[in-house]
Amino acid sequence: MQLFLRLSLIFLLFVSVAGCYRMRSSNGGAEGTNLTANRLLNASDIDLPAGYKAEVIASELTFPTDVAFDDAGQVYVIEAGYSYGEEFLEPKLMRVAPGGSKTIVATGELNGPWTGITHHNGNFYVAEGGQKTGGKILKITPDGTITALVENLPSMGDHHTNGPAVGPDGKLYFGIGTATNSGVVGPDNYNMGWLKRNPNFHDIPCQDITITGQNFTSTHPETKQPMTTGAYQRYGTAVKDGQVVPGAIPCSGAVLRMGADGGTMELVAWGFRNPFGLAFAPNGSLYVTDNGYDERGSRSVWGVGDYLWQVQQGQWYGWPDFSGGLAFNGDRFRTPSKEAPKPILAQHPAKPPHPAATLGVHSSSNGLDFSTSASFGHTGEAFVAQFGDMAPNVGKVMAPVGFKVVRVNVENGVITDFAVNKGTKNAPASMLKKGGLERPVAVKFSPDGTALYIVDFGVMHVEDSKTTPQKNTGVIWKVTRTTR
Amino acid sequence: MKTLLYTLLLCLFLIACGTAKRGEPAYAPVNVSEPAVAQGQVVFNTYCTKCHPGGEAGLAPSFNDKPLPGFLIRFQIRHGLGVMPAFKEQVISDDELDNLIAYIKTLKKAKDDKAAPAS
């Protein structure tokens, strides 16, 4: 009897400690956010390492996504002009004066989101997401004149045109996200909004590929008719085993580059899902953050982190058949109660490398920058803004993931929290009813490297598959070191 | 009967045994001066942190607030549990697993008292 009790104790301990994923409901940060007209702001609600302080530089922004600095060190911010939840507004480039007042420098078209900005040789370069008419890389002069260096990039789907970053070669590097979660158009894209606008849109490979002939049947959300769809095809188009899908440039899930005044686009690397943040390390290597698969759509993928990649010229990074260098060849990535994803490509272009770092599942690890100043500290480490989960739309989580800024040692992949809300649990400020971080979407160091600017997108709520972003809740935070 | 009652009470206690410890900087830095712990930290960041960010709950439950003995952690890593996959020797070697357990124990012991606040 005593032996039985001891074994029971160990068993119950084990079960209780492990918890039961299937029985628990989702508890993401977007599910509990508190939509409010007046966002609380209190820098002291943010936990930072000893010797650092945070302050608010600008507030009441609508969907800010990045900052840049001109040659005089003046701060500029872009408002995206589009957010999930199908909010279309005019994107804006604004100058932020000391004290937080904003002056509009340039206004874009209803084709956001503007996802990133950099300043180079006296001009601004902006990635226009292209939700309505396709992605663009824009050049904006200081007087606000906008010129498209390239347009019609294939980014009208789930993910957009991202970046840009200027490389050591003086070229503009930018990312193009995939149209879909994992290669197959389906009702989840209809829920996102774009499939109704662009029923012919789908992913495009960067080179010719041969596919395995898998087809996926879903119900059209409006007509209720069954739709059979293969990978890299418009919604409702089936494929055959051995079918060749022609590649093209520009393409989906890729990093490309071109001259600072435009010109021919060159492929840098592909096989990403959503290469959002692009930054060059002090040694000149390009790193990108890549948002991992979601637990949604016709080809659901479970348990996939976001990744930080060191980008090698010409490399293929695994989408849509690998995650973090691991192949879809078993149950590891199977969504509970659904079929495990099987390879779509009959031959893979390469064996993907291992990531530089593996970040939290659904953390939406987005903008990144490298510390280059000993006076700020952590020289050579990557700082990554984690927008935070969009559960349950992206899948179930047991607690909020992200909503903070982490630093990454790119030599060994160790991730450490840098700026995170105080409290007994990790969550966005609105969920905690505090005045700290909500959704960090970008980080950028000042030109002298002594200050880290955190772009906080603002409040976004997810409930019953509906995403509700809240205008005028975006913030720019500035973190500086006060003691060493 | 009394033993069974104690067992159930202990289980209930463990299920609700508090909020997961936060990562740095909310609490003092994890001491990785021991080489095994430092190597375990790398293994943790490679395989574990995506579902248990810093030991906290994320996709999966937290474990840095639960007094699970090392041999059970080891068993769960090798054999999986529920939706958690098994990590066999081909993925995490025995030496790496030893280091990982050392790191997890250090992580769980991280002091609840916070480092000096930023000025």
Coordinates of C-alpha atoms in Angstrom, one line a residue:
Chain A
M1 CA 0.0 0.0 0.0
Q2 CA 2.8 2.4 0.9
L3 CA 4.5 1.7 -2.4
F4 CA 1.3 2.3 -4.2
L5 CA 0.9 5.7 -2.5
R6 CA 4.4 6.7 -3.3
L7 CA 4.0 5.8 -6.9
S8 CA 0.7 7.7 -7.0
L9 CA 2.3 10.7 -5.4
I10 CA 5.1 10.7 -8.1
F11 CA 2.5 10.2 -10.9
L12 CA 0.2 13.0 -9.6
L13 CA 3.1 15.3 -9.1
F14 CA 4.2 14.7 -12.6
V15 CA 0.8 15.2 -14.1
S16 CA 0.1 18.3 -12.1
V17 CA 3.5 19.9 -12.9
A18 CA 3.2 19.1 -16.6
G19 CA -0.3 20.6 -16.8
C20 CA -2.7 19.6 -19.5
Y21 CA -2.4 21.7 -22.7
R22 CA -5.5 20.3 -24.3
M23 CA -7.8 21.1 -21.3
R24 CA -6.7 24.7 -20.8
S25 CA -8.2 27.6 -22.6
S26 CA -6.1 30.2 -24.4
N27 CA -4.8 33.0 -22.3
G28 CA -3.0 35.4 -24.7
G29 CA -2.1 39.0 -24.2
A30 CA -4.5 40.2 -26.9
E31 CA -7.4 38.4 -25.3
G32 CA -7.2 40.4 -22.1
T33 CA -6.1 43.8 -23.4
N34 CA -8.3 46.6 -22.2
L35 CA -9.5 48.8 -24.9
T36 CA -9.5 52.3 -23.6
A37 CA -9.5 55.8 -25.0
N38 CA -6.8 56.9 -22.6
R39 CA -3.8 54.7 -22.4
L40 CA -1.9 54.9 -19.1
L41 CA 1.8 55.8 -19.5
N42 CA 4.3 55.3 -16.7
A43 CA 7.9 54.5 -17.5
S44 CA 8.5 53.3 -13.9
D45 CA 6.1 50.4 -14.7
I46 CA 8.9 49.0 -17.0
D47 CA 11.5 46.8 -15.6
L48 CA 15.0 47.4 -16.9
P49 CA 18.4 46.2 -15.8
A50 CA 20.0 48.3 -13.0
G51 CA 21.4 51.5 -14.3
Y52 CA 19.0 52.1 -17.1
K53 CA 15.9 54.3 -17.3
A54 CA 13.0 54.7 -19.7
E55 CA 11.1 57.8 -20.7
V56 CA 8.3 58.7 -23.1
I57 CA 9.4 60.6 -26.2
A58 CA 6.1 60.8 -28.0
S59 CA 2.6 59.4 -27.5
E60 CA -0.9 59.4 -29.0
L61 CA 0.5 57.9 -32.2
T62 CA -1.7 55.7 -34.4
F63 CA 0.0 52.4 -35.4
P64 CA 3.7 53.6 -35.2
T65 CA 6.1 51.0 -36.6
D66 CA 9.6 52.5 -36.7
V67 CA 11.9 55.5 -36.1
A68 CA 14.8 57.0 -37.9
F69 CA 17.3 59.8 -37.3
D70 CA 18.6 62.4 -39.7
D71 CA 22.2 63.6 -39.8
A72 CA 21.4 66.1 -37.0
G73 CA 20.1 63.3 -34.8
Q74 CA 16.5 64.5 -35.1
V75 CA 13.9 61.8 -34.4
Y76 CA 11.4 60.8 -37.0
V77 CA 8.6 58.2 -36.8
I78 CA 6.3 56.5 -39.3
E79 CA 2.7 55.6 -38.7
A80 CA 1.8 52.5 -40.6
G81 CA -1.5 53.5 -42.1
Y82 CA -2.7 49.9 -41.9
S83 CA -3.2 47.4 -39.2
Y84 CA -4.6 43.9 -39.0
G85 CA -8.2 44.4 -38.3
E86 CA -8.5 46.0 -41.7
E87 CA -7.9 49.6 -40.6
F88 CA -6.8 51.6 -43.6
L89 CA -5.5 55.1 -42.9
E90 CA -2.9 57.4 -44.6
P91 CA 0.6 56.4 -43.6
K92 CA 2.7 59.3 -42.3
L93 CA 6.3 60.3 -41.8
M94 CA 6.5 62.7 -38.9
R95 CA 9.3 64.6 -37.2
V96 CA 9.3 64.4 -33.4
A97 CA 10.5 67.5 -31.6
P98 CA 12.0 67.4 -28.1
G99 CA 8.9 67.6 -25.9
G100 CA 7.0 65.2 -28.2
S101 CA 5.2 67.5 -30.7
K102 CA 4.9 66.0 -34.2
T103 CA 5.2 67.6 -37.6
I104 CA 4.0 65.7 -40.7
V105 CA 6.8 65.5 -43.3
A106 CA 5.1 63.2 -45.8
T107 CA 1.8 61.4 -46.2
G108 CA 1.4 58.2 -48.2
E109 CA -1.4 56.4 -50.0
L110 CA -3.9 53.9 -48.6
N111 CA -1.5 51.1 -49.3
G112 CA 0.1 50.5 -45.9
P113 CA 1.4 49.4 -43.7
W114 CA 4.6 51.4 -43.7
T115 CA 6.7 48.8 -41.8
G116 CA 10.1 50.3 -41.6
I117 CA 12.3 53.4 -42.3
T118 CA 16.0 54.2 -42.5
H119 CA 17.9 57.4 -43.2
H120 CA 20.7 57.3 -45.7
N121 CA 22.6 60.0 -47.6
G122 CA 20.2 62.7 -46.6
N123 CA 17.0 60.9 -47.6
F124 CA 14.5 58.5 -46.0
Y125 CA 13.8 55.1 -47.3
V126 CA 10.5 53.4 -46.3
A127 CA 9.1 50.0 -46.9
E128 CA 5.4 50.2 -47.9
G129 CA 3.6 47.0 -47.1
G130 CA 1.3 47.1 -50.0
Q131 CA -1.9 45.7 -48.7
K132 CA -4.0 47.1 -51.5
T133 CA -1.8 47.5 -54.6
G134 CA 1.5 45.8 -53.8
G135 CA 4.6 46.6 -51.8
K136 CA 7.0 49.4 -52.6
I137 CA 10.3 50.8 -51.5
L138 CA 9.9 54.6 -51.2
K139 CA 12.5 57.3 -51.2
I140 CA 11.3 60.4 -49.3
T141 CA 13.4 63.6 -49.5
P142 CA 13.5 65.9 -46.4
D143 CA 10.9 68.2 -48.0
G144 CA 8.5 65.2 -48.1
T145 CA 8.6 64.3 -51.8
I146 CA 7.9 60.6 -52.2
T147 CA 9.3 58.5 -55.1
A148 CA 8.7 54.8 -55.5
L149 CA 12.0 53.1 -56.2
V150 CA 10.2 49.8 -56.8
E151 CA 6.6 48.8 -56.7
N152 CA 4.1 45.9 -57.3
L153 CA 6.0 43.7 -54.8
P154 CA 3.9 40.6 -54.0
S155 CA 2.9 41.5 -50.5
M156 CA -0.8 42.0 -50.5
G157 CA -1.4 39.0 -48.2
D158 CA -0.8 38.0 -44.6
H159 CA 2.6 39.6 -44.6
H160 CA 4.1 42.7 -46.1
T161 CA 7.2 44.4 -47.6
N162 CA 9.5 45.1 -44.7
G163 CA 12.8 46.8 -43.9
P164 CA 14.7 48.5 -45.4
A165 CA 18.2 48.4 -44.2
V166 CA 21.3 49.8 -45.8
G167 CA 24.1 47.3 -46.2
P168 CA 27.9 47.8 -46.0
D169 CA 27.7 47.8 -49.8
G170 CA 25.4 50.8 -49.8
K171 CA 22.5 48.8 -51.2
L172 CA 19.0 48.7 -49.8
Y173 CA 18.0 45.4 -48.3
F174 CA 14.3 44.6 -47.8
G175 CA 12.1 41.7 -46.9
I176 CA 8.9 40.4 -48.5
G177 CA 6.7 38.2 -46.3
T178 CA 4.6 35.3 -47.6
A179 CA 1.0 35.6 -48.7
T180 CA -0.1 32.8 -46.4
N181 CA 0.7 30.9 -43.2
S182 CA 2.2 27.9 -44.8
G183 CA 1.8 28.0 -48.6
V184 CA -1.9 27.3 -49.0
V185 CA -4.6 30.0 -49.5
G186 CA -7.7 29.4 -47.4
P187 CA -10.5 30.8 -45.3
D188 CA -8.0 32.2 -42.8
N189 CA -6.8 34.6 -45.5
Y190 CA -10.4 35.6 -46.1
N191 CA -10.7 36.4 -42.4
M192 CA -7.5 38.5 -42.7
G193 CA -9.4 40.6 -45.3
W194 CA -7.1 40.3 -48.3
L195 CA -8.5 37.3 -50.1
K196 CA -11.8 39.1 -50.7
R197 CA -9.9 42.0 -52.3
N198 CA -7.4 39.9 -54.2
P199 CA -8.9 36.4 -55.0
N200 CA -6.0 35.6 -57.4
F201 CA -3.2 36.3 -55.0
H202 CA -0.9 33.5 -53.7
D203 CA 2.7 32.8 -52.8
I204 CA 5.4 32.9 -55.4
P205 CA 8.6 30.9 -55.1
C206 CA 11.9 32.5 -55.9
Q207 CA 13.0 29.7 -58.2
D208 CA 11.3 26.9 -60.0
I209 CA 10.0 24.3 -57.6
T210 CA 8.4 20.9 -58.0
I211 CA 5.5 20.2 -55.6
T212 CA 4.2 16.9 -54.2
G213 CA 0.6 17.3 -55.3
Q214 CA -1.1 17.8 -51.9
N215 CA -4.5 19.5 -52.1
F216 CA -6.5 21.0 -49.2
T217 CA -10.2 21.3 -49.2
S218 CA -11.9 24.1 -47.4
T219 CA -15.3 25.8 -47.5
H220 CA -15.5 29.2 -49.1
P221 CA -16.6 31.6 -46.4
E222 CA -19.2 33.3 -48.6
T223 CA -20.4 30.8 -51.2
K224 CA -20.1 27.9 -48.8
Q225 CA -18.8 25.8 -51.8
P226 CA -15.9 23.4 -51.3
M227 CA -12.6 24.8 -52.5
T228 CA -9.7 22.5 -53.4
T229 CA -6.4 24.3 -53.3
G230 CA -2.8 23.4 -53.7
A231 CA 0.3 25.2 -52.6
Y232 CA 1.5 28.3 -54.4
Q233 CA -1.9 28.5 -56.2
R234 CA -4.9 30.9 -56.1
Y235 CA -7.7 29.9 -53.9
G236 CA -9.6 27.0 -55.5
T237 CA -6.9 25.8 -57.8
A238 CA -5.7 22.2 -57.3
V239 CA -2.3 20.8 -58.1
K240 CA -0.8 17.5 -59.4
D241 CA 2.1 15.5 -58.1
G242 CA 5.3 16.6 -59.8
Q243 CA 3.8 19.9 -61.0
V244 CA 6.4 22.6 -61.5
V245 CA 5.7 26.0 -60.1
P246 CA 7.7 28.7 -61.9
G247 CA 9.9 30.9 -59.8
A248 CA 10.2 34.7 -60.2
I249 CA 11.8 37.7 -58.7
P250 CA 10.3 39.4 -56.7
C251 CA 9.0 36.5 -54.7
S252 CA 7.4 35.6 -51.4
G253 CA 9.3 35.0 -48.1
A254 CA 12.5 36.5 -49.4
V255 CA 15.2 39.2 -48.7
L256 CA 16.2 41.2 -51.7
R257 CA 18.4 44.1 -52.4
M258 CA 18.8 46.9 -54.9
G259 CA 20.7 50.2 -55.3
A260 CA 19.9 53.2 -53.2
D261 CA 18.3 54.8 -56.3
G262 CA 16.5 51.7 -57.4
G263 CA 17.5 49.5 -60.3
T264 CA 17.5 45.7 -60.6
M265 CA 16.4 43.6 -57.7
E266 CA 18.7 40.8 -56.6
L267 CA 17.8 37.8 -54.5
V268 CA 19.7 37.7 -51.2
A269 CA 18.0 34.7 -49.6
W270 CA 14.6 33.0 -49.4
G271 CA 12.5 30.4 -47.6
F272 CA 11.6 32.8 -44.9
R273 CA 8.0 33.3 -43.7
N274 CA 7.9 36.9 -42.7
P275 CA 11.4 38.4 -42.6
F276 CA 10.3 41.5 -40.6
G277 CA 13.3 43.0 -39.0
L278 CA 16.6 43.5 -40.9
A279 CA 19.8 44.8 -39.4
F280 CA 23.5 44.5 -40.0
A281 CA 25.7 43.5 -37.1
P282 CA 28.8 45.4 -36.3
N283 CA 30.8 42.8 -38.2
G284 CA 28.7 43.5 -41.4
S285 CA 26.6 40.3 -41.3
L286 CA 22.9 40.7 -42.1
Y287 CA 20.4 39.3 -39.5
V288 CA 16.7 39.1 -39.9
T289 CA 13.8 38.2 -37.6
D290 CA 11.4 35.7 -39.1
N291 CA 7.8 35.2 -37.7
G292 CA 7.1 31.5 -37.4
Y293 CA 4.1 29.6 -38.6
D294 CA 0.7 29.9 -37.0
E295 CA -1.8 27.3 -35.9
R296 CA -4.4 28.3 -38.5
G297 CA -5.6 27.7 -42.0
S298 CA -5.7 24.7 -44.3
R299 CA -2.2 23.6 -43.3
S300 CA -1.9 24.4 -39.7
V301 CA 1.6 24.2 -38.0
W302 CA 2.0 23.9 -34.2
G303 CA 4.7 24.8 -31.8
V304 CA 6.9 26.9 -34.0
G305 CA 9.1 29.7 -32.6
D306 CA 10.1 32.9 -34.2
Y307 CA 13.7 32.9 -35.5
L308 CA 16.7 35.2 -35.7
W309 CA 18.7 34.2 -38.8
Q310 CA 22.2 35.2 -39.9
V311 CA 21.6 35.6 -43.6
Q312 CA 23.9 33.9 -46.1
Q313 CA 23.9 34.9 -49.7
G314 CA 21.7 32.6 -51.8
Q315 CA 20.6 30.4 -48.9
W316 CA 17.1 28.8 -48.5
Y317 CA 15.8 29.0 -45.0
G318 CA 13.1 26.3 -45.1
W319 CA 9.6 27.8 -45.6
P320 CA 7.2 26.1 -46.2
D321 CA 8.6 22.7 -45.2
F322 CA 11.0 23.4 -42.3
S323 CA 10.9 25.3 -39.1
G324 CA 14.1 26.5 -37.5
G325 CA 16.1 24.0 -39.6
L326 CA 13.8 21.1 -38.7
A327 CA 11.9 19.3 -41.4
F328 CA 8.1 18.6 -41.3
N329 CA 8.5 14.8 -41.2
G330 CA 6.5 13.6 -38.3
D331 CA 4.2 14.7 -35.5
R332 CA 6.4 17.4 -33.9
F333 CA 4.6 20.2 -35.6
R334 CA 1.1 18.7 -35.6
T335 CA -1.6 20.8 -34.3
P336 CA -3.5 18.7 -31.7
S337 CA -6.6 17.1 -33.3
K338 CA -5.3 18.0 -36.8
E339 CA -3.2 16.3 -39.4
A340 CA 0.6 16.8 -39.3
P341 CA 1.9 19.1 -42.0
K342 CA 3.7 17.1 -44.7
P343 CA 6.3 18.4 -47.2
I344 CA 4.9 20.5 -50.1
L345 CA 8.2 20.6 -52.1
A346 CA 9.2 17.3 -53.8
Q347 CA 12.9 18.4 -53.6
H348 CA 14.2 21.0 -51.2
P349 CA 16.6 23.7 -52.6
A350 CA 19.0 23.1 -49.7
K351 CA 19.1 21.9 -46.1
P352 CA 18.3 25.0 -44.1
P353 CA 20.8 26.1 -41.5
H354 CA 20.2 26.4 -37.7
P355 CA 18.9 29.7 -36.5
A356 CA 21.0 32.2 -34.6
A357 CA 18.3 32.2 -32.0
T358 CA 14.9 30.7 -31.3
L359 CA 12.4 33.1 -29.9
G360 CA 9.0 32.4 -28.2
V361 CA 6.2 30.7 -30.1
H362 CA 3.8 33.5 -31.3
S363 CA 6.0 36.2 -29.7
S364 CA 5.9 38.1 -33.0
S365 CA 9.6 39.0 -32.7
N366 CA 9.8 41.9 -35.1
G367 CA 12.2 44.9 -35.3
L368 CA 15.8 44.5 -34.3
D369 CA 19.0 46.5 -34.0
F370 CA 22.5 45.9 -32.6
S371 CA 24.2 47.7 -29.8
T372 CA 27.4 49.3 -31.0
S373 CA 28.3 51.5 -28.0
A374 CA 30.1 50.5 -24.9
S375 CA 28.5 53.3 -23.1
F376 CA 25.1 51.7 -23.6
G377 CA 26.4 48.2 -23.1
H378 CA 25.9 44.8 -24.5
T379 CA 27.9 45.7 -27.6
G380 CA 27.4 43.3 -30.5
E381 CA 24.2 41.9 -29.1
A382 CA 20.9 42.1 -31.0
F383 CA 17.9 43.8 -29.4
V384 CA 14.6 42.5 -30.6
A385 CA 11.1 44.0 -30.1
Q386 CA 8.5 41.4 -29.4
F387 CA 5.1 42.6 -30.5
G388 CA 3.4 39.9 -28.6
D389 CA 1.0 37.1 -29.4
M390 CA -2.2 37.5 -31.3
A391 CA -3.8 34.5 -29.7
P392 CA -6.2 32.9 -30.2
N393 CA -6.1 33.8 -34.0
V394 CA -2.6 32.4 -34.3
G395 CA -3.1 29.5 -31.9
K396 CA -3.5 28.8 -28.3
V397 CA -1.1 30.0 -25.6
M398 CA -1.2 29.4 -21.9
A399 CA 0.1 32.8 -21.0
P400 CA 0.9 36.0 -22.9
V401 CA 4.1 35.7 -25.0
G402 CA 6.2 38.7 -26.0
F403 CA 5.2 42.3 -25.2
K404 CA 8.8 43.1 -24.3
V405 CA 12.3 43.8 -25.6
V406 CA 14.9 41.1 -25.4
R407 CA 18.6 41.0 -26.1
V408 CA 20.2 38.1 -28.0
N409 CA 23.8 36.9 -27.9
V410 CA 24.1 36.0 -31.5
E411 CA 27.1 33.9 -30.9
N412 CA 25.3 31.3 -28.7
G413 CA 21.6 32.1 -29.1
V414 CA 21.0 33.0 -25.4
I415 CA 18.0 35.3 -25.0
T416 CA 17.7 37.6 -22.0
D417 CA 14.8 40.0 -21.1
F418 CA 15.9 43.6 -21.4
A419 CA 12.7 45.7 -21.0
V420 CA 9.6 44.0 -19.6
N421 CA 6.6 45.1 -17.6
K422 CA 6.8 44.8 -13.9
G423 CA 4.5 42.5 -12.2
T424 CA 4.0 38.9 -11.3
K425 CA 3.3 37.8 -14.8
N426 CA 4.3 38.8 -18.3
A427 CA 1.6 40.7 -20.2
P428 CA 0.9 43.9 -22.1
A429 CA 0.4 47.0 -19.9
S430 CA -3.3 47.3 -20.7
M431 CA -3.8 43.7 -19.4
L432 CA -1.9 44.6 -16.2
K433 CA -3.8 47.9 -15.9
K434 CA -0.4 49.6 -15.7
G435 CA 1.4 52.2 -17.8
G436 CA 4.3 50.2 -19.3
L437 CA 4.9 48.5 -22.6
E438 CA 2.1 47.4 -24.8
R439 CA 3.3 46.1 -28.1
P440 CA 7.0 46.8 -29.0
V441 CA 7.3 46.6 -32.7
A442 CA 10.7 48.1 -33.4
V443 CA 13.9 49.0 -31.6
K444 CA 16.5 51.3 -32.9
F445 CA 19.7 52.8 -31.4
S446 CA 20.4 56.5 -31.8
P447 CA 23.2 57.3 -34.2
D448 CA 25.7 57.6 -31.4
G449 CA 24.5 54.3 -29.9
T450 CA 23.8 55.7 -26.5
A451 CA 20.0 55.5 -26.5
L452 CA 17.6 52.7 -27.5
Y453 CA 14.3 53.8 -28.9
I454 CA 11.4 51.4 -28.5
V455 CA 8.5 51.9 -30.9
D456 CA 5.3 50.7 -29.2
F457 CA 2.5 50.0 -31.6
G458 CA -0.2 50.5 -29.0
V459 CA -3.2 48.5 -27.9
M460 CA -4.6 45.6 -30.0
H461 CA -7.4 43.4 -28.9
V462 CA -8.3 40.0 -30.3
E463 CA -11.7 38.4 -29.6
D464 CA -13.8 35.9 -31.5
S465 CA -11.4 36.0 -34.5
K466 CA -11.8 39.8 -34.7
T467 CA -8.7 42.0 -34.4
T468 CA -9.3 45.5 -33.0
P469 CA -6.3 47.9 -33.1
Q470 CA -6.8 51.0 -31.1
K471 CA -5.8 54.4 -32.6
N472 CA -3.8 57.0 -30.8
T473 CA -2.3 54.5 -28.3
G474 CA 1.2 54.3 -29.9
V475 CA 4.2 55.4 -28.0
I476 CA 7.9 56.0 -28.5
W477 CA 10.0 55.1 -25.5
K478 CA 13.7 56.0 -25.0
V479 CA 16.0 53.9 -22.9
T480 CA 19.3 55.3 -21.7
R481 CA 22.0 54.2 -19.3
T482 CA 22.3 56.3 -16.2
T483 CA 25.0 54.4 -14.2
R484 CA 27.5 51.7 -14.9
Chain B
M1 CA -6.4 7.3 4.1
K2 CA -4.5 10.1 5.8
T3 CA -1.6 9.6 3.5
L4 CA -3.8 9.7 0.5
L5 CA -5.3 13.0 1.7
Y6 CA -1.9 14.4 2.2
T7 CA -0.9 13.3 -1.2
L8 CA -3.9 15.1 -2.8
L9 CA -3.3 18.2 -0.8
L10 CA 0.3 18.3 -1.9
C11 CA -0.8 17.9 -5.5
L12 CA -3.2 20.7 -5.2
F13 CA -0.5 22.8 -3.6
L14 CA 1.8 22.1 -6.5
I15 CA -0.8 22.8 -9.1
A16 CA -1.3 26.2 -7.6
C17 CA 2.2 26.8 -6.4
G18 CA 2.5 30.4 -7.4
T19 CA 3.3 32.6 -10.2
A20 CA 6.2 31.7 -12.4
K21 CA 9.4 33.5 -11.6
R22 CA 10.1 36.3 -14.1
G23 CA 13.2 36.5 -16.2
E24 CA 15.9 39.1 -16.0
P25 CA 15.7 42.0 -15.3
A26 CA 12.6 41.4 -13.1
Y27 CA 14.7 39.3 -10.8
A28 CA 18.4 39.0 -10.2
P29 CA 20.5 37.7 -13.1
V30 CA 20.8 33.9 -13.3
N31 CA 24.3 32.9 -12.2
V32 CA 26.0 31.1 -15.1
S33 CA 29.5 31.3 -13.8
E34 CA 29.7 27.5 -13.7
P35 CA 30.6 26.1 -17.2
A36 CA 28.0 23.4 -17.0
V37 CA 25.3 25.9 -16.2
A38 CA 26.5 28.2 -19.0
Q39 CA 26.4 25.3 -21.4
G40 CA 23.0 24.3 -20.1
Q41 CA 21.8 27.8 -20.7
V42 CA 22.6 27.4 -24.4
V43 CA 20.8 24.1 -24.6
F44 CA 17.8 25.7 -22.9
N45 CA 17.7 28.5 -25.4
T46 CA 18.0 26.1 -28.3
Y47 CA 15.3 23.7 -27.3
C48 CA 13.2 24.9 -24.4
T49 CA 12.7 28.6 -24.3
K50 CA 10.4 28.9 -27.4
C51 CA 7.6 27.1 -25.5
H52 CA 8.7 28.1 -21.9
P53 CA 10.2 31.6 -22.4
G54 CA 12.8 31.9 -19.7
G55 CA 11.0 29.1 -17.8
E56 CA 7.8 31.1 -17.7
A57 CA 4.5 30.0 -19.3
G58 CA 4.0 30.7 -23.0
L59 CA 2.8 28.1 -25.4
A60 CA 3.4 25.6 -22.6
P61 CA 3.1 25.8 -18.8
S62 CA 5.8 27.5 -16.6
F63 CA 8.2 25.2 -14.7
N64 CA 10.4 27.6 -12.9
D65 CA 7.9 27.9 -10.0
K66 CA 7.4 24.1 -9.5
P67 CA 9.6 21.9 -7.3
L68 CA 10.0 19.1 -9.8
P69 CA 13.0 16.9 -9.0
G70 CA 15.8 16.6 -11.5
F71 CA 15.1 13.0 -12.4
L72 CA 11.5 13.8 -13.4
I73 CA 12.6 16.8 -15.5
R74 CA 15.0 14.4 -17.2
F75 CA 12.3 11.8 -17.7
Q76 CA 9.9 14.3 -19.2
I77 CA 12.6 15.7 -21.6
R78 CA 13.5 12.2 -22.8
H79 CA 10.0 10.9 -23.1
G80 CA 7.8 13.9 -23.6
L81 CA 4.4 14.4 -22.0
G82 CA 1.1 15.4 -23.5
V83 CA 1.8 17.6 -26.4
M84 CA 5.5 18.1 -25.4
P85 CA 7.7 16.2 -27.7
A86 CA 10.4 13.8 -26.5
F87 CA 14.0 14.9 -27.0
K88 CA 16.1 11.8 -27.6
E89 CA 19.8 11.4 -27.3
Q90 CA 20.3 12.2 -30.9
V91 CA 18.9 15.7 -30.3
I92 CA 20.1 16.4 -26.8
S93 CA 23.1 14.3 -25.8
D94 CA 23.4 12.9 -22.2
D95 CA 26.1 15.5 -21.4
E96 CA 23.9 18.3 -22.8
L97 CA 21.0 17.0 -20.7
D98 CA 23.1 17.1 -17.6
N99 CA 24.0 20.7 -18.3
L100 CA 20.4 21.5 -19.1
I101 CA 19.3 20.1 -15.8
A102 CA 22.0 22.1 -14.0
Y103 CA 20.8 25.3 -15.7
I104 CA 17.1 24.6 -15.0
K105 CA 17.9 24.1 -11.3
T106 CA 19.9 27.3 -11.2
L107 CA 17.1 29.1 -13.0
K108 CA 14.6 27.9 -10.5
K109 CA 16.8 29.0 -7.7
A110 CA 17.2 32.5 -9.1
K111 CA 16.6 34.9 -6.3
D112 CA 13.2 36.5 -6.0
D113 CA 14.8 39.7 -4.8
K114 CA 15.4 42.1 -7.6
A115 CA 18.7 43.6 -8.5
A116 CA 19.2 47.3 -7.6
P117 CA 16.5 49.3 -9.3
A118 CA 17.5 51.5 -12.3
S119 CA 17.9 55.1 -11.2

